[in-house]
Amino acid sequence: MQTLALPIFPAGEFLLQKNRFRFASPIPSTFLCASYSRKVTVDGCGEGDRMCVLGMGFSGRYIGGRLMQEREWNVSGTCRSDAKKKELNKMGIDAFLFDSTKDRLENLKSLKEATHLLLSIPPAEAGNPLFHSLEKLRDFLGNGNLRWMGYLSSTSVYGDCGGALVNEDYPANPMNESSKARLVTEKKWLSLGNQLGVSTYVFRLGGIYGPGRSAIDTLLRKKQLTSYQRMRRLKRFTARIHVADVYEAVKASFDVSKSGTYNIVDDNPASRAEVFAFARNLIEEKWAGQVLIDESREATRLDSASKAQVRKGEKRVSNVCMKTQLGVNLTFPDYKSGLLSILNSYGE
Ligand SMILES: NC(=O)c1ccc[n+]([C@@H]2O[C@H](COP(=O)([O-])OP(=O)(O)OC[C@H]3O[C@@H](n4cnc5c(N)ncnc54)[C@H](OP(=O)(O)O)[C@@H]3O)[C@@H](O)[C@H]2O)c1
């Protein structure tokens, strides 16, 4: 058995067994499970800035992990299961169980202490229950230490744009219930920040990829594609962003007082088909014979009505404001550099 160690997935590894890769971690996106050193004062409290991430998922963990690693920030965050809470604790994150459909934010101890608050919980279709008691929330946050608020939203709020180039001034026209709920959440978030008088940002993200969640990972896992994945393959343009650059954008916004909404996407809205062809070649060059699914044939199974629907919704998303106003320098300006770095991080 040949084992491929993944340096950035300390909790897991790809195993090459009988010519099949499988990810050995129960949670593949757990790529930051190493314990980070954390500055602790004599009374047990951490020094400096404190980030609280509501929704410690793929991006939340990455951002929290980098802030601890690079800036020695104290990081707390929420999840919904004991197993995830344990993993987060192992990383050095103060984790709290929180389900927005039944729990109240006002009961979250770490919120009061937070200097920075990142919302990474997707809104439910019926709206974001976080805001059910907005006044209470405002009073609660207003009495704390908060200086910065960020919300991870999505470019899906623009809706169908017929292939147009869209910047932040392009009228949002969300097409489904979750995108509509996202737009409502954006507005509430900005308004809450305004009322509190803290710098507040909405980041409209393209498809987030990174180690553990990328075309390379999809091809290596060899699972059947979902119908949503098959539909997306037909698009000529797809906005995407490496999770490291989501972090760069969040970090850049700490230092500029330009509250507002920013598209966070890379420079190349290449089609999913192009990205998968590139990923396939990369894997084949490194580990010949390991890609068994034929992604290109999956899309042909869709009916023509679905194909027409996908193409109607296309857009190219501009990242000019992200660069000129936030001053972000992308670490991975296109999928090629991003995928190559992911592959290289998976060892030999
Ligand atoms: N993935 C993309 O390509 C993409 C693109 C654009 C925008 N976005 C949005 O950007 C944000 C970050 O994306 P991501 O992919 O990093 O997210 P993710 O991995 O799906 O993580 C979402 C987090 O929200 C938590 N959560 C979900 N429903 C909740 C609820 N009802 N109450 C409390 N917590 C809840 C999850 O908790 P558990 O950990 O317990 O599951 C998880 O920690 C999300 O809002 C996502 O919708 C994602």
Short mmCIF file of C-alpha atoms and ligand atoms in Angstrom, two decimals:
data_model
loop_
_atom_site.label_atom_id
_atom_site.label_comp_id
_atom_site.label_asym_id
_atom_site.label_seq_id
_atom_site.Cartn_x
_atom_site.Cartn_y
_atom_site.Cartn_z
CA MET A 1 0.00 0.00 0.00
CA GLN A 2 1.35 3.42 -0.96
CA THR A 3 0.40 6.28 1.31
CA LEU A 4 0.30 9.88 0.15
CA ALA A 5 0.80 12.16 3.10
CA LEU A 6 -0.93 15.50 2.88
CA PRO A 7 1.03 18.14 4.74
CA ILE A 8 -1.86 20.57 4.90
CA PHE A 9 -4.28 17.91 6.09
CA PRO A 10 -2.65 16.86 9.30
CA ALA A 11 -5.81 15.00 10.32
CA GLY A 12 -6.02 12.93 7.20
CA GLU A 13 -4.24 11.54 4.19
CA PHE A 14 -5.02 10.16 0.80
CA LEU A 15 -4.50 6.47 0.67
CA LEU A 16 -3.62 4.81 -2.56
CA GLN A 17 -4.95 1.33 -2.20
CA LYS A 18 -5.61 -1.07 -5.04
CA ASN A 19 -5.30 1.86 -7.43
CA ARG A 20 -8.02 3.82 -5.66
CA PHE A 21 -7.60 6.99 -3.68
CA ARG A 22 -9.70 7.60 -0.69
CA PHE A 23 -9.51 10.30 1.85
CA ALA A 24 -8.72 8.89 5.24
CA SER A 25 -10.20 11.71 7.29
CA PRO A 26 -13.90 11.61 8.17
CA ILE A 27 -14.02 15.31 7.32
CA PRO A 28 -11.90 16.06 4.27
CA SER A 29 -12.07 19.82 4.68
CA THR A 30 -10.30 19.55 8.01
CA PHE A 31 -7.06 20.90 6.70
CA LEU A 32 -6.10 22.94 9.67
CA CYS A 33 -6.25 20.52 12.53
CA ALA A 34 -2.83 21.22 13.89
CA SER A 35 -2.86 23.00 17.22
CA TYR A 36 -1.67 26.54 16.83
CA SER A 37 0.26 28.35 19.47
CA ARG A 38 -1.80 30.99 21.10
CA LYS A 39 -0.69 33.92 23.19
CA VAL A 40 -2.21 33.54 26.61
CA THR A 41 -2.03 36.07 29.41
CA VAL A 42 -1.69 35.27 33.11
CA ASP A 43 -5.46 35.39 33.63
CA GLY A 44 -5.94 32.88 30.84
CA CYS A 45 -7.30 35.34 28.26
CA GLY A 46 -5.70 35.75 24.87
CA GLU A 47 -4.16 39.07 23.89
CA GLY A 48 -5.08 41.36 21.02
CA ASP A 49 -7.82 40.99 18.48
CA ARG A 50 -10.55 38.43 18.76
CA MET A 51 -12.31 36.97 15.76
CA CYS A 52 -15.62 35.20 16.20
CA VAL A 53 -16.73 33.18 13.16
CA LEU A 54 -20.38 32.21 12.99
CA GLY A 55 -20.22 29.00 10.95
CA MET A 56 -16.77 27.40 11.23
CA GLY A 57 -17.06 25.53 7.93
CA PHE A 58 -14.51 25.30 5.11
CA SER A 59 -13.76 29.04 4.86
CA GLY A 60 -14.37 29.87 8.50
CA ARG A 61 -11.80 27.35 9.66
CA TYR A 62 -9.27 28.44 7.09
CA ILE A 63 -9.62 32.11 7.97
CA GLY A 64 -9.61 31.43 11.71
CA GLY A 65 -6.57 29.16 11.38
CA ARG A 66 -4.57 31.73 9.40
CA LEU A 67 -5.41 34.50 11.85
CA MET A 68 -4.14 32.38 14.72
CA GLN A 69 -1.08 31.28 12.83
CA GLU A 70 -0.02 34.62 11.34
CA ARG A 71 -1.38 37.15 13.76
CA GLU A 72 -1.78 35.20 16.96
CA TRP A 73 -5.40 36.27 17.19
CA ASN A 74 -7.81 34.63 19.53
CA VAL A 75 -10.40 32.85 17.45
CA SER A 76 -13.77 31.50 18.48
CA GLY A 77 -16.53 30.09 16.35
CA THR A 78 -19.64 28.03 16.01
CA CYS A 79 -20.60 24.65 14.63
CA ARG A 80 -23.53 22.29 15.13
CA SER A 81 -22.06 19.02 16.29
CA ASP A 82 -19.95 17.80 19.18
CA ALA A 83 -17.54 16.09 16.79
CA LYS A 84 -16.79 19.36 14.97
CA LYS A 85 -16.56 21.20 18.25
CA LYS A 86 -13.83 18.78 19.34
CA GLU A 87 -11.90 19.28 16.11
CA LEU A 88 -12.10 23.04 16.44
CA ASN A 89 -10.95 22.87 20.04
CA LYS A 90 -7.96 20.82 18.86
CA MET A 91 -7.05 23.63 16.50
CA GLY A 92 -7.05 26.03 19.45
CA ILE A 93 -10.40 27.57 18.57
CA ASP A 94 -12.97 28.24 21.28
CA ALA A 95 -15.88 26.44 19.69
CA PHE A 96 -19.54 26.74 20.60
CA LEU A 97 -22.53 24.77 19.50
CA PHE A 98 -24.97 27.04 17.75
CA ASP A 99 -27.89 26.37 15.43
CA SER A 100 -29.43 29.53 14.08
CA THR A 101 -32.81 27.87 13.65
CA LYS A 102 -33.19 27.38 17.40
CA ASP A 103 -30.46 29.17 19.37
CA ARG A 104 -30.07 32.86 20.08
CA LEU A 105 -26.88 34.74 19.27
CA GLU A 106 -27.26 36.74 22.45
CA ASN A 107 -26.42 33.59 24.39
CA LEU A 108 -23.02 33.21 22.75
CA LYS A 109 -20.43 34.15 25.33
CA SER A 110 -17.60 34.81 22.86
CA LEU A 111 -19.60 37.32 20.86
CA LYS A 112 -19.40 39.97 23.50
CA GLU A 113 -15.62 39.73 23.57
CA ALA A 114 -15.16 39.71 19.80
CA THR A 115 -13.47 42.65 18.10
CA HIS A 116 -14.22 41.08 14.70
CA LEU A 117 -17.29 39.10 13.67
CA LEU A 118 -17.52 37.01 10.50
CA LEU A 119 -20.85 35.57 9.39
CA SER A 120 -20.35 32.41 7.35
CA ILE A 121 -23.67 30.65 7.96
CA PRO A 122 -25.73 30.33 4.79
CA PRO A 123 -29.21 31.77 5.12
CA ALA A 124 -32.11 29.36 5.26
CA GLU A 125 -34.59 29.75 2.44
CA ALA A 126 -37.06 31.39 4.77
CA GLY A 127 -34.49 34.10 5.59
CA ASN A 128 -31.69 34.22 8.08
CA PRO A 129 -33.05 33.41 11.54
CA LEU A 130 -30.02 35.21 12.98
CA PHE A 131 -31.91 38.43 12.56
CA HIS A 132 -35.15 37.44 14.24
CA SER A 133 -34.40 39.66 17.17
CA LEU A 134 -32.42 42.38 15.46
CA GLU A 135 -32.92 44.96 18.18
CA LYS A 136 -31.72 42.61 20.89
CA LEU A 137 -28.76 41.68 18.75
CA ARG A 138 -27.91 45.31 18.11
CA ASP A 139 -28.01 46.15 21.82
CA PHE A 140 -25.96 43.08 22.65
CA LEU A 141 -23.26 43.73 20.05
CA GLY A 142 -23.29 47.46 20.69
CA ASN A 143 -22.24 46.87 24.30
CA GLY A 144 -19.27 44.76 23.26
CA ASN A 145 -15.87 45.38 21.71
CA LEU A 146 -16.82 45.02 18.07
CA ARG A 147 -14.87 46.99 15.45
CA TRP A 148 -15.37 44.97 12.26
CA MET A 149 -18.10 42.80 10.71
CA GLY A 150 -17.89 40.67 7.58
CA TYR A 151 -20.42 38.52 5.79
CA LEU A 152 -19.50 35.78 3.30
CA SER A 153 -22.16 36.11 0.63
CA SER A 154 -22.22 34.88 -2.95
CA THR A 155 -22.10 36.15 -6.53
CA SER A 156 -25.35 34.19 -6.95
CA VAL A 157 -27.23 37.31 -5.79
CA TYR A 158 -26.72 38.81 -9.29
CA GLY A 159 -28.94 36.14 -10.80
CA ASP A 160 -29.18 35.61 -14.56
CA CYS A 161 -27.07 38.16 -16.42
CA GLY A 162 -26.87 36.77 -19.96
CA GLY A 163 -23.06 36.63 -19.87
CA ALA A 164 -22.66 40.30 -18.83
CA LEU A 165 -19.65 41.60 -16.91
CA VAL A 166 -21.02 42.46 -13.48
CA ASN A 167 -19.50 44.75 -10.89
CA GLU A 168 -20.93 45.66 -7.49
CA ASP A 169 -23.23 48.32 -9.04
CA TYR A 170 -24.97 45.76 -11.24
CA PRO A 171 -28.54 45.33 -9.96
CA ALA A 172 -28.88 42.18 -7.91
CA ASN A 173 -31.62 39.92 -9.19
CA PRO A 174 -31.47 36.66 -7.27
CA MET A 175 -33.30 33.81 -8.96
CA ASN A 176 -33.83 31.27 -6.21
CA GLU A 177 -34.99 31.38 -2.61
CA SER A 178 -31.56 30.90 -1.05
CA SER A 179 -30.03 33.72 -3.15
CA LYS A 180 -32.97 35.96 -2.28
CA ALA A 181 -32.42 35.19 1.41
CA ARG A 182 -28.73 35.97 0.94
CA LEU A 183 -29.50 39.40 -0.50
CA VAL A 184 -31.83 40.17 2.42
CA THR A 185 -29.08 39.07 4.82
CA GLU A 186 -26.56 41.34 3.07
CA LYS A 187 -28.83 44.34 3.56
CA LYS A 188 -29.52 43.52 7.21
CA TRP A 189 -25.84 42.96 7.87
CA LEU A 190 -24.82 46.32 6.38
CA SER A 191 -27.63 48.08 8.20
CA LEU A 192 -26.69 46.45 11.52
CA GLY A 193 -23.07 47.50 11.04
CA ASN A 194 -24.15 51.01 10.18
CA GLN A 195 -26.29 51.25 13.31
CA LEU A 196 -23.43 49.94 15.42
CA GLY A 197 -20.94 52.27 13.74
CA VAL A 198 -18.43 49.53 12.88
CA SER A 199 -16.67 48.82 9.56
CA THR A 200 -18.90 46.34 7.79
CA TYR A 201 -18.27 44.26 4.68
CA VAL A 202 -20.19 41.99 2.40
CA PHE A 203 -17.96 39.67 0.38
CA ARG A 204 -19.71 38.24 -2.68
CA LEU A 205 -17.69 35.10 -3.26
CA GLY A 206 -17.33 32.99 -6.36
CA GLY A 207 -17.20 29.19 -5.94
CA ILE A 208 -14.77 28.55 -3.10
CA TYR A 209 -12.07 25.97 -3.67
CA GLY A 210 -8.95 24.94 -1.82
CA PRO A 211 -7.17 21.89 -0.44
CA GLY A 212 -9.78 19.21 0.18
CA ARG A 213 -12.39 20.89 -2.02
CA SER A 214 -11.34 21.29 -5.65
CA ALA A 215 -11.58 19.70 -9.09
CA ILE A 216 -8.57 17.59 -8.13
CA ASP A 217 -10.33 16.29 -5.03
CA THR A 218 -13.51 15.58 -6.99
CA LEU A 219 -11.62 13.56 -9.60
CA LEU A 220 -9.64 11.65 -7.00
CA ARG A 221 -12.71 10.77 -4.97
CA LYS A 222 -14.45 9.26 -8.01
CA LYS A 223 -17.93 9.79 -6.69
CA GLN A 224 -20.76 10.24 -9.15
CA LEU A 225 -21.30 13.93 -9.87
CA THR A 226 -24.43 15.48 -8.43
CA SER A 227 -26.94 16.88 -10.93
CA TYR A 228 -25.95 20.37 -9.74
CA GLN A 229 -22.29 19.64 -10.57
CA ARG A 230 -23.29 18.31 -13.98
CA MET A 231 -25.30 21.45 -14.72
CA ARG A 232 -22.44 23.74 -13.73
CA ARG A 233 -20.16 21.96 -16.16
CA LEU A 234 -22.07 23.52 -19.05
CA LYS A 235 -21.29 27.09 -18.07
CA ARG A 236 -18.82 29.03 -20.18
CA PHE A 237 -17.95 31.30 -17.25
CA THR A 238 -17.67 30.35 -13.61
CA ALA A 239 -16.57 32.72 -10.87
CA ARG A 240 -14.26 31.05 -8.40
CA ILE A 241 -11.87 31.96 -5.64
CA HIS A 242 -9.22 30.04 -3.73
CA VAL A 243 -9.95 29.99 0.01
CA ALA A 244 -6.50 31.54 0.63
CA ASP A 245 -7.65 34.58 -1.35
CA VAL A 246 -10.91 34.77 0.60
CA TYR A 247 -8.62 35.13 3.59
CA GLU A 248 -6.55 37.80 1.76
CA ALA A 249 -9.70 39.81 1.06
CA VAL A 250 -10.97 39.54 4.64
CA LYS A 251 -7.55 40.51 5.97
CA ALA A 252 -7.21 43.46 3.56
CA SER A 253 -10.55 44.83 4.73
CA PHE A 254 -9.26 45.10 8.32
CA ASP A 255 -6.90 47.84 7.23
CA VAL A 256 -9.12 49.97 4.99
CA SER A 257 -12.20 51.75 6.23
CA LYS A 258 -14.24 51.29 3.11
CA SER A 259 -17.31 49.48 4.38
CA GLY A 260 -19.36 48.06 1.58
CA THR A 261 -19.91 45.20 -0.82
CA TYR A 262 -17.10 43.57 -2.76
CA ASN A 263 -16.95 40.83 -5.35
CA ILE A 264 -14.28 38.31 -4.38
CA VAL A 265 -13.34 36.26 -7.44
CA ASP A 266 -10.15 35.45 -9.31
CA ASP A 267 -9.09 36.87 -12.69
CA ASN A 268 -10.18 33.98 -14.86
CA PRO A 269 -13.85 32.94 -14.97
CA ALA A 270 -12.95 29.82 -16.94
CA SER A 271 -15.51 27.14 -17.62
CA ARG A 272 -15.78 24.19 -15.28
CA ALA A 273 -15.02 21.90 -18.23
CA GLU A 274 -11.69 23.68 -18.81
CA VAL A 275 -10.82 23.49 -15.11
CA PHE A 276 -11.57 19.78 -14.93
CA ALA A 277 -9.56 19.06 -18.06
CA PHE A 278 -6.59 20.84 -16.50
CA ALA A 279 -7.05 19.04 -13.17
CA ARG A 280 -7.26 15.70 -14.95
CA ASN A 281 -3.97 16.37 -16.78
CA LEU A 282 -2.24 17.44 -13.59
CA ILE A 283 -3.26 14.24 -11.83
CA GLU A 284 -2.38 12.06 -14.80
CA GLU A 285 1.08 13.61 -15.01
CA LYS A 286 1.71 12.91 -11.36
CA TRP A 287 -0.21 9.69 -10.74
CA ALA A 288 -1.06 8.10 -14.08
CA GLY A 289 -4.22 6.01 -14.18
CA GLN A 290 -5.82 7.42 -11.05
CA VAL A 291 -8.72 9.30 -12.65
CA LEU A 292 -11.46 6.83 -13.35
CA ILE A 293 -14.55 9.01 -13.80
CA ASP A 294 -15.13 10.70 -17.14
CA GLU A 295 -16.43 14.07 -16.12
CA SER A 296 -16.89 15.23 -19.71
CA ARG A 297 -19.52 12.56 -20.43
CA GLU A 298 -21.61 13.41 -17.38
CA ALA A 299 -22.92 16.68 -18.83
CA THR A 300 -24.37 15.01 -21.92
CA ARG A 301 -26.96 13.35 -19.67
CA LEU A 302 -28.73 16.67 -19.13
CA ASP A 303 -31.82 17.55 -21.14
CA SER A 304 -31.81 20.61 -23.41
CA ALA A 305 -34.12 22.64 -21.15
CA SER A 306 -31.62 22.31 -18.29
CA LYS A 307 -28.78 23.28 -20.61
CA ALA A 308 -30.64 26.41 -21.78
CA GLN A 309 -31.40 27.35 -18.18
CA VAL A 310 -27.74 27.13 -17.16
CA ARG A 311 -26.52 29.29 -20.04
CA LYS A 312 -29.10 31.99 -19.36
CA GLY A 313 -27.71 32.48 -15.87
CA GLU A 314 -24.15 33.15 -16.92
CA LYS A 315 -22.09 36.13 -15.85
CA ARG A 316 -18.52 37.28 -15.63
CA VAL A 317 -17.84 38.86 -12.27
CA SER A 318 -15.51 41.84 -11.99
CA ASN A 319 -12.91 41.96 -9.20
CA VAL A 320 -11.71 45.51 -9.90
CA CYS A 321 -13.03 46.97 -6.63
CA MET A 322 -11.47 44.17 -4.62
CA LYS A 323 -8.10 45.11 -6.09
CA THR A 324 -8.34 48.89 -6.22
CA GLN A 325 -10.30 49.60 -3.04
CA LEU A 326 -9.30 46.75 -0.75
CA GLY A 327 -5.83 46.44 -2.29
CA VAL A 328 -5.99 42.66 -2.58
CA ASN A 329 -3.15 40.94 -4.42
CA LEU A 330 -4.42 37.51 -5.37
CA THR A 331 -2.20 34.61 -4.32
CA PHE A 332 -3.95 32.43 -6.93
CA PRO A 333 -5.12 34.68 -9.80
CA ASP A 334 -6.43 31.73 -11.77
CA TYR A 335 -7.44 28.10 -11.37
CA LYS A 336 -4.14 26.86 -12.82
CA SER A 337 -1.98 28.33 -10.07
CA GLY A 338 -4.56 27.32 -7.45
CA LEU A 339 -4.86 23.70 -8.57
CA LEU A 340 -1.13 23.29 -9.02
CA SER A 341 -0.52 24.40 -5.46
CA ILE A 342 -3.20 22.01 -4.19
CA LEU A 343 -1.68 19.10 -6.08
CA ASN A 344 1.83 19.94 -4.88
CA SER A 345 0.61 20.08 -1.31
CA TYR A 346 -0.52 16.44 -1.61
CA GLY A 347 3.06 15.19 -1.70
CA GLU A 348 4.47 12.56 -4.03
N1 LIG B 1 -18.92 26.96 -1.17
C1 LIG B 1 -18.99 27.88 -2.11
O1 LIG B 1 -18.54 27.69 -3.24
C2 LIG B 1 -19.62 29.22 -1.78
C3 LIG B 1 -19.67 30.20 -2.77
C4 LIG B 1 -20.20 31.44 -2.44
C5 LIG B 1 -20.68 31.69 -1.15
N2 LIG B 1 -20.64 30.70 -0.22
C6 LIG B 1 -21.12 31.01 1.15
O2 LIG B 1 -20.00 31.45 1.90
C7 LIG B 1 -20.12 30.95 3.23
C8 LIG B 1 -18.89 30.09 3.53
O3 LIG B 1 -18.85 29.02 2.59
P1 LIG B 1 -18.24 27.62 2.99
O4 LIG B 1 -18.29 26.80 1.76
O5 LIG B 1 -16.97 27.83 3.70
O6 LIG B 1 -19.36 27.11 3.99
P2 LIG B 1 -19.53 25.67 4.67
O7 LIG B 1 -18.26 24.90 4.61
O8 LIG B 1 -20.76 25.05 4.12
O9 LIG B 1 -19.79 26.09 6.20
C9 LIG B 1 -21.00 26.66 6.60
C10 LIG B 1 -21.00 26.77 8.11
O10 LIG B 1 -22.30 27.24 8.51
C11 LIG B 1 -22.79 26.38 9.52
N3 LIG B 1 -24.25 26.33 9.44
C12 LIG B 1 -25.02 25.94 8.39
N4 LIG B 1 -26.33 26.07 8.69
C13 LIG B 1 -26.38 26.53 9.97
C14 LIG B 1 -27.43 26.86 10.86
N5 LIG B 1 -28.71 26.74 10.53
N6 LIG B 1 -27.11 27.32 12.10
C15 LIG B 1 -25.82 27.44 12.47
N7 LIG B 1 -24.78 27.15 11.68
C16 LIG B 1 -25.04 26.69 10.44
C17 LIG B 1 -22.16 25.03 9.27
O11 LIG B 1 -22.18 24.34 10.50
P3 LIG B 1 -21.58 22.87 10.66
O12 LIG B 1 -20.09 23.07 10.67
O13 LIG B 1 -22.08 22.36 11.96
O14 LIG B 1 -22.07 22.10 9.48
C18 LIG B 1 -20.76 25.45 8.83
O15 LIG B 1 -19.95 25.68 9.95
C19 LIG B 1 -21.42 30.17 3.33
O16 LIG B 1 -22.43 31.02 3.78
C20 LIG B 1 -21.68 29.80 1.88
O17 LIG B 1 -23.04 29.61 1.63
C21 LIG B 1 -20.11 29.48 -0.49
#
